[in-house]
Amino acid sequence: MGLMSGPYVIRGSVCLPEAELMWRFSRSSGPGGQHVNTSDSQVELRFDLAGTEALPPVWKERALERLASRLVGGVVSVRASEHRSQWRNREMAATRLAALLAEATAPPPRPRRATKIPRGINERRLREKKQRSQTKRGRSGEGWG
């Protein structure tokens, strides 16, 4: 198994630009035995969203807008420390970043078009409503005395 499993696709033909990913490794506080205390298995992956040229401009604007709360100086970062092995954490971090960017660059949902309800349907609904209320009024047992 290689260290990195290939390009992480964000969407379509756009991938995470391998060259622009900034990795930081530090000691993980996660699970693991004595060995984990000496190995840097926590991974922090940073990506300069504001400065990248790898995303279509439209996507970039969208992402900057949607991730505004997560950005520090235009840089988005993800962390992974669940696994004991560094490269599995690297995979996790990269996958997460790709997913995050995919979500942030997705086109906005189409506005909902209001549709007119055919008159017949509306009238039927009102008729049924009246009938239901009659039925329920009849149940109260008033005027039986």
mmCIF file of N, CA and C in Angstrom:
data_model
loop_
_atom_site.group_PDB
_atom_site.id
_atom_site.type_symbol
_atom_site.label_atom_id
_atom_site.label_comp_id
_atom_site.label_asym_id
_atom_site.label_seq_id
_atom_site.Cartn_x
_atom_site.Cartn_y
_atom_site.Cartn_z
ATOM 1 N N MET A 1 0.824 -1.201 0.000
ATOM 2 C CA MET A 1 0.000 0.000 0.000
ATOM 3 C C MET A 1 0.862 1.257 0.000
ATOM 4 N N GLY A 2 0.576 2.175 -0.903
ATOM 5 C CA GLY A 2 1.350 3.401 -0.957
ATOM 6 C C GLY A 2 0.990 4.297 0.221
ATOM 7 N N LEU A 3 1.728 5.382 0.366
ATOM 8 C CA LEU A 3 1.466 6.257 1.500
ATOM 9 C C LEU A 3 0.166 7.025 1.301
ATOM 10 N N MET A 4 0.006 7.614 0.109
ATOM 11 C CA MET A 4 -1.233 8.343 -0.141
ATOM 12 C C MET A 4 -2.009 7.614 -1.225
ATOM 13 N N SER A 5 -3.297 7.442 -0.992
ATOM 14 C CA SER A 5 -4.041 6.740 -2.027
ATOM 15 C C SER A 5 -4.621 7.743 -3.007
ATOM 16 N N GLY A 6 -3.796 8.184 -3.910
ATOM 17 C CA GLY A 6 -4.245 8.916 -5.068
ATOM 18 C C GLY A 6 -4.916 10.246 -4.809
ATOM 19 N N PRO A 7 -5.335 10.878 -5.893
ATOM 20 C CA PRO A 7 -5.917 12.207 -5.772
ATOM 21 C C PRO A 7 -7.280 12.128 -5.101
ATOM 22 N N TYR A 8 -7.524 13.059 -4.211
ATOM 23 C CA TYR A 8 -8.834 13.091 -3.555
ATOM 24 C C TYR A 8 -9.742 13.976 -4.360
ATOM 25 N N VAL A 9 -10.753 13.367 -4.951
ATOM 26 C CA VAL A 9 -11.644 14.112 -5.817
ATOM 27 C C VAL A 9 -12.629 14.911 -4.981
ATOM 28 N N ILE A 10 -12.762 16.174 -5.299
ATOM 29 C CA ILE A 10 -13.762 16.993 -4.626
ATOM 30 C C ILE A 10 -15.096 16.793 -5.334
ATOM 31 N N ARG A 11 -15.127 17.169 -6.607
ATOM 32 C CA ARG A 11 -16.313 16.897 -7.407
ATOM 33 C C ARG A 11 -15.927 17.005 -8.869
ATOM 34 N N GLY A 12 -16.475 16.115 -9.682
ATOM 35 C CA GLY A 12 -16.177 16.159 -11.112
ATOM 36 C C GLY A 12 -14.708 15.912 -11.346
ATOM 37 N N SER A 13 -14.069 16.816 -12.051
ATOM 38 C CA SER A 13 -12.662 16.587 -12.382
ATOM 39 C C SER A 13 -11.743 17.374 -11.453
ATOM 40 N N VAL A 14 -12.330 17.986 -10.411
ATOM 41 C CA VAL A 14 -11.516 18.816 -9.527
ATOM 42 C C VAL A 14 -11.035 18.004 -8.331
ATOM 43 N N CYS A 15 -9.728 17.997 -8.109
ATOM 44 C CA CYS A 15 -9.163 17.250 -6.987
ATOM 45 C C CYS A 15 -8.495 18.196 -5.997
ATOM 46 N N LEU A 16 -8.214 17.657 -4.821
ATOM 47 C CA LEU A 16 -7.427 18.439 -3.869
ATOM 48 C C LEU A 16 -6.034 18.623 -4.466
ATOM 49 N N PRO A 17 -5.539 19.850 -4.523
ATOM 50 C CA PRO A 17 -4.205 20.066 -5.077
ATOM 51 C C PRO A 17 -3.149 19.589 -4.089
ATOM 52 N N GLU A 18 -2.586 18.434 -4.380
ATOM 53 C CA GLU A 18 -1.614 17.788 -3.499
ATOM 54 C C GLU A 18 -0.521 18.771 -3.055
ATOM 55 N N ALA A 19 -0.074 19.627 -3.992
ATOM 56 C CA ALA A 19 1.050 20.519 -3.715
ATOM 57 C C ALA A 19 0.685 21.615 -2.708
ATOM 58 N N GLU A 20 -0.620 21.910 -2.585
ATOM 59 C CA GLU A 20 -1.009 23.026 -1.730
ATOM 60 C C GLU A 20 -1.451 22.586 -0.337
ATOM 61 N N LEU A 21 -1.374 21.281 -0.078
ATOM 62 C CA LEU A 21 -1.800 20.808 1.233
ATOM 63 C C LEU A 21 -0.666 20.991 2.235
ATOM 64 N N MET A 22 -0.997 21.580 3.377
ATOM 65 C CA MET A 22 0.023 21.785 4.399
ATOM 66 C C MET A 22 -0.232 20.816 5.540
ATOM 67 N N TRP A 23 0.712 19.930 5.753
ATOM 68 C CA TRP A 23 0.535 18.899 6.771
ATOM 69 C C TRP A 23 1.268 19.268 8.046
ATOM 70 N N ARG A 24 0.645 18.945 9.170
ATOM 71 C CA ARG A 24 1.352 19.047 10.439
ATOM 72 C C ARG A 24 1.093 17.807 11.250
ATOM 73 N N PHE A 25 2.132 17.258 11.842
ATOM 74 C CA PHE A 25 1.949 16.037 12.614
ATOM 75 C C PHE A 25 2.313 16.316 14.056
ATOM 76 N N SER A 26 1.483 15.809 14.955
ATOM 77 C CA SER A 26 1.815 16.012 16.354
ATOM 78 C C SER A 26 1.401 14.783 17.132
ATOM 79 N N ARG A 27 1.805 14.740 18.365
ATOM 80 C CA ARG A 27 1.486 13.562 19.171
ATOM 81 C C ARG A 27 -0.006 13.500 19.405
ATOM 82 N N SER A 28 -0.535 12.339 19.232
ATOM 83 C CA SER A 28 -1.971 12.162 19.358
ATOM 84 C C SER A 28 -2.319 11.879 20.803
ATOM 85 N N SER A 29 -3.504 12.331 21.216
ATOM 86 C CA SER A 29 -3.922 12.010 22.575
ATOM 87 C C SER A 29 -4.917 10.859 22.526
ATOM 88 N N GLY A 30 -5.023 10.256 21.359
ATOM 89 C CA GLY A 30 -6.027 9.211 21.157
ATOM 90 C C GLY A 30 -5.595 7.864 21.693
ATOM 91 N N PRO A 31 -6.238 6.790 21.242
ATOM 92 C CA PRO A 31 -5.958 5.446 21.732
ATOM 93 C C PRO A 31 -4.579 4.971 21.286
ATOM 94 N N GLY A 32 -4.072 3.947 21.938
ATOM 95 C CA GLY A 32 -2.775 3.394 21.562
ATOM 96 C C GLY A 32 -1.961 3.127 22.812
ATOM 97 N N GLY A 33 -0.949 2.304 22.681
ATOM 98 C CA GLY A 33 -0.163 1.910 23.854
ATOM 99 C C GLY A 33 0.991 2.859 24.082
ATOM 100 N N GLN A 34 2.085 2.323 24.660
ATOM 101 C CA GLN A 34 3.241 3.171 24.959
ATOM 102 C C GLN A 34 3.791 3.798 23.684
ATOM 103 N N HIS A 35 3.683 3.060 22.592
ATOM 104 C CA HIS A 35 4.276 3.519 21.349
ATOM 105 C C HIS A 35 3.686 4.843 20.880
ATOM 106 N N VAL A 36 2.399 5.028 21.160
ATOM 107 C CA VAL A 36 1.713 6.186 20.610
ATOM 108 C C VAL A 36 2.267 7.484 21.200
ATOM 109 N N ASN A 37 2.840 7.377 22.391
ATOM 110 C CA ASN A 37 3.353 8.596 23.021
ATOM 111 C C ASN A 37 4.575 9.142 22.311
ATOM 112 N N THR A 38 5.245 8.290 21.529
ATOM 113 C CA THR A 38 6.453 8.750 20.874
ATOM 114 C C THR A 38 6.240 8.963 19.387
ATOM 115 N N SER A 39 5.073 8.572 18.858
ATOM 116 C CA SER A 39 4.899 8.717 17.412
ATOM 117 C C SER A 39 3.902 9.824 17.127
ATOM 118 N N ASP A 40 4.188 10.586 16.104
ATOM 119 C CA ASP A 40 3.313 11.706 15.782
ATOM 120 C C ASP A 40 2.177 11.223 14.905
ATOM 121 N N SER A 41 1.132 10.718 15.531
ATOM 122 C CA SER A 41 0.077 10.157 14.688
ATOM 123 C C SER A 41 -1.097 11.109 14.496
ATOM 124 N N GLN A 42 -1.156 12.202 15.251
ATOM 125 C CA GLN A 42 -2.220 13.157 14.975
ATOM 126 C C GLN A 42 -1.840 13.988 13.755
ATOM 127 N N VAL A 43 -2.826 14.169 12.902
ATOM 128 C CA VAL A 43 -2.549 14.864 11.657
ATOM 129 C C VAL A 43 -3.400 16.122 11.585
ATOM 130 N N GLU A 44 -2.773 17.212 11.218
ATOM 131 C CA GLU A 44 -3.541 18.415 10.934
ATOM 132 C C GLU A 44 -3.256 18.790 9.495
ATOM 133 N N LEU A 45 -4.324 18.973 8.740
ATOM 134 C CA LEU A 45 -4.159 19.284 7.327
ATOM 135 C C LEU A 45 -4.701 20.683 7.099
ATOM 136 N N ARG A 46 -3.865 21.556 6.540
ATOM 137 C CA ARG A 46 -4.330 22.914 6.274
ATOM 138 C C ARG A 46 -4.287 23.190 4.783
ATOM 139 N N PHE A 47 -5.242 23.990 4.348
ATOM 140 C CA PHE A 47 -5.360 24.280 2.923
ATOM 141 C C PHE A 47 -5.711 25.748 2.757
ATOM 142 N N ASP A 48 -4.896 26.458 1.990
ATOM 143 C CA ASP A 48 -5.125 27.886 1.810
ATOM 144 C C ASP A 48 -6.218 28.108 0.769
ATOM 145 N N LEU A 49 -7.427 28.245 1.282
ATOM 146 C CA LEU A 49 -8.580 28.363 0.399
ATOM 147 C C LEU A 49 -8.555 29.702 -0.335
ATOM 148 N N ALA A 50 -8.167 30.748 0.386
ATOM 149 C CA ALA A 50 -8.181 32.085 -0.212
ATOM 150 C C ALA A 50 -7.139 32.204 -1.321
ATOM 151 N N GLY A 51 -6.022 31.467 -1.176
ATOM 152 C CA GLY A 51 -4.933 31.653 -2.117
ATOM 153 C C GLY A 51 -4.850 30.617 -3.216
ATOM 154 N N THR A 52 -5.728 29.622 -3.184
ATOM 155 C CA THR A 52 -5.603 28.522 -4.136
ATOM 156 C C THR A 52 -6.032 28.917 -5.545
ATOM 157 N N GLU A 53 -5.423 28.258 -6.510
ATOM 158 C CA GLU A 53 -5.828 28.457 -7.898
ATOM 159 C C GLU A 53 -6.465 27.174 -8.430
ATOM 160 N N ALA A 54 -6.583 26.182 -7.548
ATOM 161 C CA ALA A 54 -7.001 24.864 -8.004
ATOM 162 C C ALA A 54 -8.523 24.739 -8.156
ATOM 163 N N LEU A 55 -9.240 25.688 -7.559
ATOM 164 C CA LEU A 55 -10.699 25.604 -7.646
ATOM 165 C C LEU A 55 -11.216 26.621 -8.650
ATOM 166 N N PRO A 56 -12.279 26.263 -9.357
ATOM 167 C CA PRO A 56 -12.926 27.260 -10.227
ATOM 168 C C PRO A 56 -13.326 28.466 -9.384
ATOM 169 N N PRO A 57 -13.149 29.681 -9.896
ATOM 170 C CA PRO A 57 -13.415 30.904 -9.112
ATOM 171 C C PRO A 57 -14.788 30.907 -8.448
ATOM 172 N N VAL A 58 -15.800 30.426 -9.168
ATOM 173 C CA VAL A 58 -17.154 30.424 -8.611
ATOM 174 C C VAL A 58 -17.197 29.562 -7.350
ATOM 175 N N TRP A 59 -16.604 28.374 -7.444
ATOM 176 C CA TRP A 59 -16.562 27.460 -6.293
ATOM 177 C C TRP A 59 -15.856 28.116 -5.134
ATOM 178 N N LYS A 60 -14.739 28.779 -5.473
ATOM 179 C CA LYS A 60 -13.899 29.364 -4.434
ATOM 180 C C LYS A 60 -14.691 30.402 -3.644
ATOM 181 N N GLU A 61 -15.404 31.255 -4.382
ATOM 182 C CA GLU A 61 -16.210 32.277 -3.710
ATOM 183 C C GLU A 61 -17.232 31.632 -2.795
ATOM 184 N N ARG A 62 -17.909 30.621 -3.339
ATOM 185 C CA ARG A 62 -18.921 29.911 -2.555
ATOM 186 C C ARG A 62 -18.331 29.347 -1.280
ATOM 187 N N ALA A 63 -17.182 28.674 -1.437
ATOM 188 C CA ALA A 63 -16.556 28.007 -0.305
ATOM 189 C C ALA A 63 -16.116 29.028 0.742
ATOM 190 N N LEU A 64 -15.521 30.135 0.284
ATOM 191 C CA LEU A 64 -15.067 31.153 1.223
ATOM 192 C C LEU A 64 -16.244 31.703 2.015
ATOM 193 N N GLU A 65 -17.367 31.829 1.337
ATOM 194 C CA GLU A 65 -18.553 32.352 1.990
ATOM 195 C C GLU A 65 -19.085 31.363 3.016
ATOM 196 N N ARG A 66 -19.220 30.094 2.586
ATOM 197 C CA ARG A 66 -19.854 29.098 3.446
ATOM 198 C C ARG A 66 -18.983 28.639 4.602
ATOM 199 N N LEU A 67 -17.663 28.680 4.403
ATOM 200 C CA LEU A 67 -16.775 28.199 5.459
ATOM 201 C C LEU A 67 -16.213 29.349 6.283
ATOM 202 N N ALA A 68 -16.782 30.539 6.071
ATOM 203 C CA ALA A 68 -16.217 31.732 6.711
ATOM 204 C C ALA A 68 -15.920 31.521 8.196
ATOM 205 N N SER A 69 -16.828 30.832 8.891
ATOM 206 C CA SER A 69 -16.660 30.681 10.337
ATOM 207 C C SER A 69 -15.495 29.761 10.680
ATOM 208 N N ARG A 70 -15.098 28.909 9.737
ATOM 209 C CA ARG A 70 -14.025 27.936 10.001
ATOM 210 C C ARG A 70 -12.654 28.420 9.564
ATOM 211 N N LEU A 71 -12.644 29.500 8.801
ATOM 212 C CA LEU A 71 -11.379 29.915 8.211
ATOM 213 C C LEU A 71 -10.552 30.769 9.160
ATOM 214 N N VAL A 72 -9.245 30.566 9.115
ATOM 215 C CA VAL A 72 -8.337 31.446 9.849
ATOM 216 C C VAL A 72 -7.411 32.035 8.804
ATOM 217 N N GLY A 73 -7.619 33.312 8.509
ATOM 218 C CA GLY A 73 -6.805 33.951 7.482
ATOM 219 C C GLY A 73 -6.924 33.272 6.134
ATOM 220 N N GLY A 74 -8.118 32.838 5.798
ATOM 221 C CA GLY A 74 -8.345 32.226 4.490
ATOM 222 C C GLY A 74 -7.900 30.775 4.413
ATOM 223 N N VAL A 75 -7.447 30.234 5.555
ATOM 224 C CA VAL A 75 -6.974 28.856 5.564
ATOM 225 C C VAL A 75 -7.962 27.964 6.305
ATOM 226 N N VAL A 76 -8.305 26.844 5.679
ATOM 227 C CA VAL A 76 -9.215 25.910 6.326
ATOM 228 C C VAL A 76 -8.379 24.740 6.841
ATOM 229 N N SER A 77 -8.712 24.243 8.050
ATOM 230 C CA SER A 77 -7.914 23.128 8.552
ATOM 231 C C SER A 77 -8.807 22.006 9.082
ATOM 232 N N VAL A 78 -8.348 20.775 8.888
ATOM 233 C CA VAL A 78 -9.048 19.620 9.437
ATOM 234 C C VAL A 78 -8.048 18.782 10.229
ATOM 235 N N ARG A 79 -8.569 18.105 11.235
ATOM 236 C CA ARG A 79 -7.708 17.281 12.078
ATOM 237 C C ARG A 79 -8.180 15.854 12.053
ATOM 238 N N ALA A 80 -7.246 14.934 12.221
ATOM 239 C CA ALA A 80 -7.642 13.540 12.363
ATOM 240 C C ALA A 80 -6.686 12.872 13.328
ATOM 241 N N SER A 81 -7.257 12.206 14.344
ATOM 242 C CA SER A 81 -6.378 11.477 15.252
ATOM 243 C C SER A 81 -7.022 10.189 15.739
ATOM 244 N N GLU A 82 -8.043 9.695 14.981
ATOM 245 C CA GLU A 82 -8.704 8.496 15.508
ATOM 246 C C GLU A 82 -7.829 7.245 15.377
ATOM 247 N N HIS A 83 -7.017 7.224 14.317
ATOM 248 C CA HIS A 83 -6.263 5.995 14.079
ATOM 249 C C HIS A 83 -4.896 6.058 14.732
ATOM 250 N N ARG A 84 -4.328 4.895 14.973
ATOM 251 C CA ARG A 84 -2.997 4.880 15.574
ATOM 252 C C ARG A 84 -1.929 5.068 14.530
ATOM 253 N N SER A 85 -2.267 4.844 13.274
ATOM 254 C CA SER A 85 -1.223 4.979 12.270
ATOM 255 C C SER A 85 -1.336 6.331 11.582
ATOM 256 N N GLN A 86 -0.182 6.962 11.396
ATOM 257 C CA GLN A 86 -0.189 8.313 10.859
ATOM 258 C C GLN A 86 -0.817 8.365 9.475
ATOM 259 N N TRP A 87 -0.470 7.377 8.641
ATOM 260 C CA TRP A 87 -0.984 7.550 7.277
ATOM 261 C C TRP A 87 -2.470 7.302 7.176
ATOM 262 N N ARG A 88 -3.012 6.481 8.072
ATOM 263 C CA ARG A 88 -4.478 6.336 8.059
ATOM 264 C C ARG A 88 -5.128 7.651 8.471
ATOM 265 N N ASN A 89 -4.500 8.341 9.413
ATOM 266 C CA ASN A 89 -5.015 9.653 9.799
ATOM 267 C C ASN A 89 -4.874 10.656 8.658
ATOM 268 N N ARG A 90 -3.794 10.508 7.887
ATOM 269 C CA ARG A 90 -3.631 11.400 6.738
ATOM 270 C C ARG A 90 -4.756 11.178 5.747
ATOM 271 N N GLU A 91 -5.062 9.900 5.520
ATOM 272 C CA GLU A 91 -6.162 9.573 4.609
ATOM 273 C C GLU A 91 -7.452 10.222 5.107
ATOM 274 N N MET A 92 -7.706 10.023 6.406
ATOM 275 C CA MET A 92 -8.926 10.565 7.011
ATOM 276 C C MET A 92 -8.998 12.067 6.795
ATOM 277 N N ALA A 93 -7.889 12.750 7.107
ATOM 278 C CA ALA A 93 -7.878 14.203 7.026
ATOM 279 C C ALA A 93 -8.137 14.659 5.594
ATOM 280 N N ALA A 94 -7.476 14.007 4.645
ATOM 281 C CA ALA A 94 -7.632 14.417 3.250
ATOM 282 C C ALA A 94 -9.054 14.144 2.769
ATOM 283 N N THR A 95 -9.589 12.986 3.166
ATOM 284 C CA THR A 95 -10.955 12.652 2.772
ATOM 285 C C THR A 95 -11.927 13.679 3.348
ATOM 286 N N ARG A 96 -11.689 14.039 4.608
ATOM 287 C CA ARG A 96 -12.549 15.020 5.252
ATOM 288 C C ARG A 96 -12.512 16.363 4.570
ATOM 289 N N LEU A 97 -11.294 16.782 4.235
ATOM 290 C CA LEU A 97 -11.136 18.072 3.578
ATOM 291 C C LEU A 97 -11.863 18.055 2.234
ATOM 292 N N ALA A 98 -11.705 16.946 1.500
ATOM 293 C CA ALA A 98 -12.351 16.841 0.192
ATOM 294 C C ALA A 98 -13.865 16.928 0.354
ATOM 295 N N ALA A 99 -14.375 16.235 1.375
ATOM 296 C CA ALA A 99 -15.821 16.239 1.605
ATOM 297 C C ALA A 99 -16.293 17.637 1.987
ATOM 298 N N LEU A 100 -15.513 18.291 2.825
ATOM 299 C CA LEU A 100 -15.861 19.626 3.285
ATOM 300 C C LEU A 100 -15.936 20.583 2.099
ATOM 301 N N LEU A 101 -14.932 20.491 1.224
ATOM 302 C CA LEU A 101 -14.901 21.383 0.068
ATOM 303 C C LEU A 101 -16.019 21.029 -0.911
ATOM 304 N N ALA A 102 -16.301 19.731 -1.027
ATOM 305 C CA ALA A 102 -17.374 19.321 -1.934
ATOM 306 C C ALA A 102 -18.688 19.953 -1.489
ATOM 307 N N GLU A 103 -18.903 19.913 -0.160
ATOM 308 C CA GLU A 103 -20.138 20.460 0.374
ATOM 309 C C GLU A 103 -20.171 21.971 0.191
ATOM 310 N N ALA A 104 -19.034 22.606 0.471
ATOM 311 C CA ALA A 104 -18.986 24.064 0.449
ATOM 312 C C ALA A 104 -19.066 24.628 -0.960
ATOM 313 N N THR A 105 -18.697 23.814 -1.962
ATOM 314 C CA THR A 105 -18.699 24.358 -3.322
ATOM 315 C C THR A 105 -19.919 23.911 -4.118
ATOM 316 N N ALA A 106 -20.776 23.108 -3.494
ATOM 317 C CA ALA A 106 -21.958 22.615 -4.205
ATOM 318 C C ALA A 106 -22.825 23.780 -4.647
ATOM 319 N N PRO A 107 -23.429 23.659 -5.826
ATOM 320 C CA PRO A 107 -24.282 24.755 -6.285
ATOM 321 C C PRO A 107 -25.455 24.937 -5.326
ATOM 322 N N PRO A 108 -25.919 26.192 -5.162
ATOM 323 C CA PRO A 108 -27.044 26.414 -4.252
ATOM 324 C C PRO A 108 -28.274 25.671 -4.754
ATOM 325 N N PRO A 109 -29.132 25.217 -3.858
ATOM 326 C CA PRO A 109 -30.328 24.491 -4.286
ATOM 327 C C PRO A 109 -31.230 25.395 -5.111
ATOM 328 N N ARG A 110 -31.951 24.792 -6.041
ATOM 329 C CA ARG A 110 -32.865 25.591 -6.867
ATOM 330 C C ARG A 110 -33.972 26.159 -5.977
ATOM 331 N N PRO A 111 -34.377 27.402 -6.269
ATOM 332 C CA PRO A 111 -35.483 27.953 -5.479
ATOM 333 C C PRO A 111 -36.751 27.149 -5.743
ATOM 334 N N ARG A 112 -37.577 27.009 -4.723
ATOM 335 C CA ARG A 112 -38.789 26.217 -4.871
ATOM 336 C C ARG A 112 -39.813 27.019 -5.650
ATOM 337 N N ARG A 113 -40.417 26.377 -6.649
ATOM 338 C CA ARG A 113 -41.461 27.073 -7.401
ATOM 339 C C ARG A 113 -42.798 26.802 -6.743
ATOM 340 N N ALA A 114 -43.525 27.872 -6.476
ATOM 341 C CA ALA A 114 -44.843 27.694 -5.886
ATOM 342 C C ALA A 114 -45.761 27.169 -6.976
ATOM 343 N N THR A 115 -46.494 26.126 -6.665
ATOM 344 C CA THR A 115 -47.408 25.590 -7.673
ATOM 345 C C THR A 115 -48.825 25.859 -7.213
ATOM 346 N N LYS A 116 -49.698 26.048 -8.191
ATOM 347 C CA LYS A 116 -51.091 26.324 -7.843
ATOM 348 C C LYS A 116 -51.811 25.014 -7.598
ATOM 349 N N ILE A 117 -52.638 25.014 -6.563
ATOM 350 C CA ILE A 117 -53.413 23.814 -6.284
ATOM 351 C C ILE A 117 -54.684 23.882 -7.124
ATOM 352 N N PRO A 118 -54.995 22.820 -7.879
ATOM 353 C CA PRO A 118 -56.223 22.833 -8.682
ATOM 354 C C PRO A 118 -57.436 23.062 -7.776
ATOM 355 N N ARG A 119 -58.417 23.811 -8.313
ATOM 356 C CA ARG A 119 -59.536 24.191 -7.463
ATOM 357 C C ARG A 119 -60.289 22.979 -6.930
ATOM 358 N N GLY A 120 -60.447 21.976 -7.790
ATOM 359 C CA GLY A 120 -61.207 20.799 -7.380
ATOM 360 C C GLY A 120 -60.646 20.173 -6.108
ATOM 361 N N ILE A 121 -59.323 20.095 -6.053
ATOM 362 C CA ILE A 121 -58.698 19.448 -4.912
ATOM 363 C C ILE A 121 -58.957 20.245 -3.646
ATOM 364 N N ASN A 122 -58.798 21.547 -3.765
ATOM 365 C CA ASN A 122 -59.019 22.399 -2.610
ATOM 366 C C ASN A 122 -60.454 22.285 -2.106
ATOM 367 N N GLU A 123 -61.390 22.302 -3.054
ATOM 368 C CA GLU A 123 -62.794 22.232 -2.646
ATOM 369 C C GLU A 123 -63.087 20.905 -1.970
ATOM 370 N N ARG A 124 -62.514 19.825 -2.507
ATOM 371 C CA ARG A 124 -62.753 18.518 -1.907
ATOM 372 C C ARG A 124 -62.237 18.508 -0.477
ATOM 373 N N ARG A 125 -61.063 19.116 -0.284
ATOM 374 C CA ARG A 125 -60.477 19.154 1.048
ATOM 375 C C ARG A 125 -61.400 19.893 2.018
ATOM 376 N N LEU A 126 -61.936 21.022 1.560
ATOM 377 C CA LEU A 126 -62.813 21.792 2.440
ATOM 378 C C LEU A 126 -64.093 21.014 2.749
ATOM 379 N N ARG A 127 -64.633 20.317 1.724
ATOM 380 C CA ARG A 127 -65.833 19.503 1.940
ATOM 381 C C ARG A 127 -65.569 18.449 2.997
ATOM 382 N N GLU A 128 -64.412 17.766 2.855
ATOM 383 C CA GLU A 128 -64.094 16.705 3.813
ATOM 384 C C GLU A 128 -63.928 17.274 5.210
ATOM 385 N N LYS A 129 -63.348 18.478 5.264
ATOM 386 C CA LYS A 129 -63.145 19.118 6.560
ATOM 387 C C LYS A 129 -64.488 19.392 7.240
ATOM 388 N N LYS A 130 -65.421 19.930 6.459
ATOM 389 C CA LYS A 130 -66.743 20.239 7.016
ATOM 390 C C LYS A 130 -67.389 18.984 7.549
ATOM 391 N N GLN A 131 -67.251 17.915 6.742
ATOM 392 C CA GLN A 131 -67.896 16.675 7.123
ATOM 393 C C GLN A 131 -67.299 16.134 8.409
ATOM 394 N N ARG A 132 -65.988 16.200 8.492
ATOM 395 C CA ARG A 132 -65.293 15.713 9.680
ATOM 396 C C ARG A 132 -65.786 16.476 10.910
ATOM 397 N N SER A 133 -65.912 17.807 10.755
ATOM 398 C CA SER A 133 -66.336 18.585 11.922
ATOM 399 C C SER A 133 -67.771 18.241 12.313
ATOM 400 N N GLN A 134 -68.604 17.954 11.325
ATOM 401 C CA GLN A 134 -69.978 17.511 11.621
ATOM 402 C C GLN A 134 -69.930 16.224 12.443
ATOM 403 N N THR A 135 -69.137 15.265 11.944
ATOM 404 C CA THR A 135 -69.024 13.978 12.626
ATOM 405 C C THR A 135 -68.616 14.184 14.076
ATOM 406 N N LYS A 136 -67.602 15.045 14.262
ATOM 407 C CA LYS A 136 -67.103 15.228 15.618
ATOM 408 C C LYS A 136 -68.118 15.969 16.493
ATOM 409 N N ARG A 137 -68.827 16.937 15.881
ATOM 410 C CA ARG A 137 -69.844 17.640 16.652
ATOM 411 C C ARG A 137 -70.891 16.646 17.141
ATOM 412 N N GLY A 138 -71.233 15.699 16.259
ATOM 413 C CA GLY A 138 -72.236 14.696 16.603
ATOM 414 C C GLY A 138 -71.824 13.801 17.765
ATOM 415 N N ARG A 139 -70.489 13.726 17.981
ATOM 416 C CA ARG A 139 -70.024 12.824 19.034
ATOM 417 C C ARG A 139 -70.168 13.400 20.437
ATOM 418 N N SER A 140 -70.293 14.728 20.533
ATOM 419 C CA SER A 140 -70.236 15.333 21.860
ATOM 420 C C SER A 140 -71.454 14.958 22.688
ATOM 421 N N GLY A 141 -72.490 14.465 22.036
ATOM 422 C CA GLY A 141 -73.644 13.980 22.772
ATOM 423 C C GLY A 141 -74.532 15.091 23.318
ATOM 424 N N GLU A 142 -74.348 16.323 22.793
ATOM 425 C CA GLU A 142 -75.246 17.388 23.249
ATOM 426 C C GLU A 142 -76.612 17.216 22.604
ATOM 427 N N GLY A 143 -77.618 17.712 23.290
ATOM 428 C CA GLY A 143 -78.978 17.642 22.736
ATOM 429 C C GLY A 143 -79.529 16.221 22.699
ATOM 430 N N TRP A 144 -78.959 15.339 23.544
ATOM 431 C CA TRP A 144 -79.485 13.973 23.579
ATOM 432 C C TRP A 144 -80.423 13.806 24.736
ATOM 433 N N GLY A 145 -80.296 14.840 25.664
ATOM 434 C CA GLY A 145 -80.993 14.722 26.941
ATOM 435 C C GLY A 145 -82.455 14.590 26.705
#
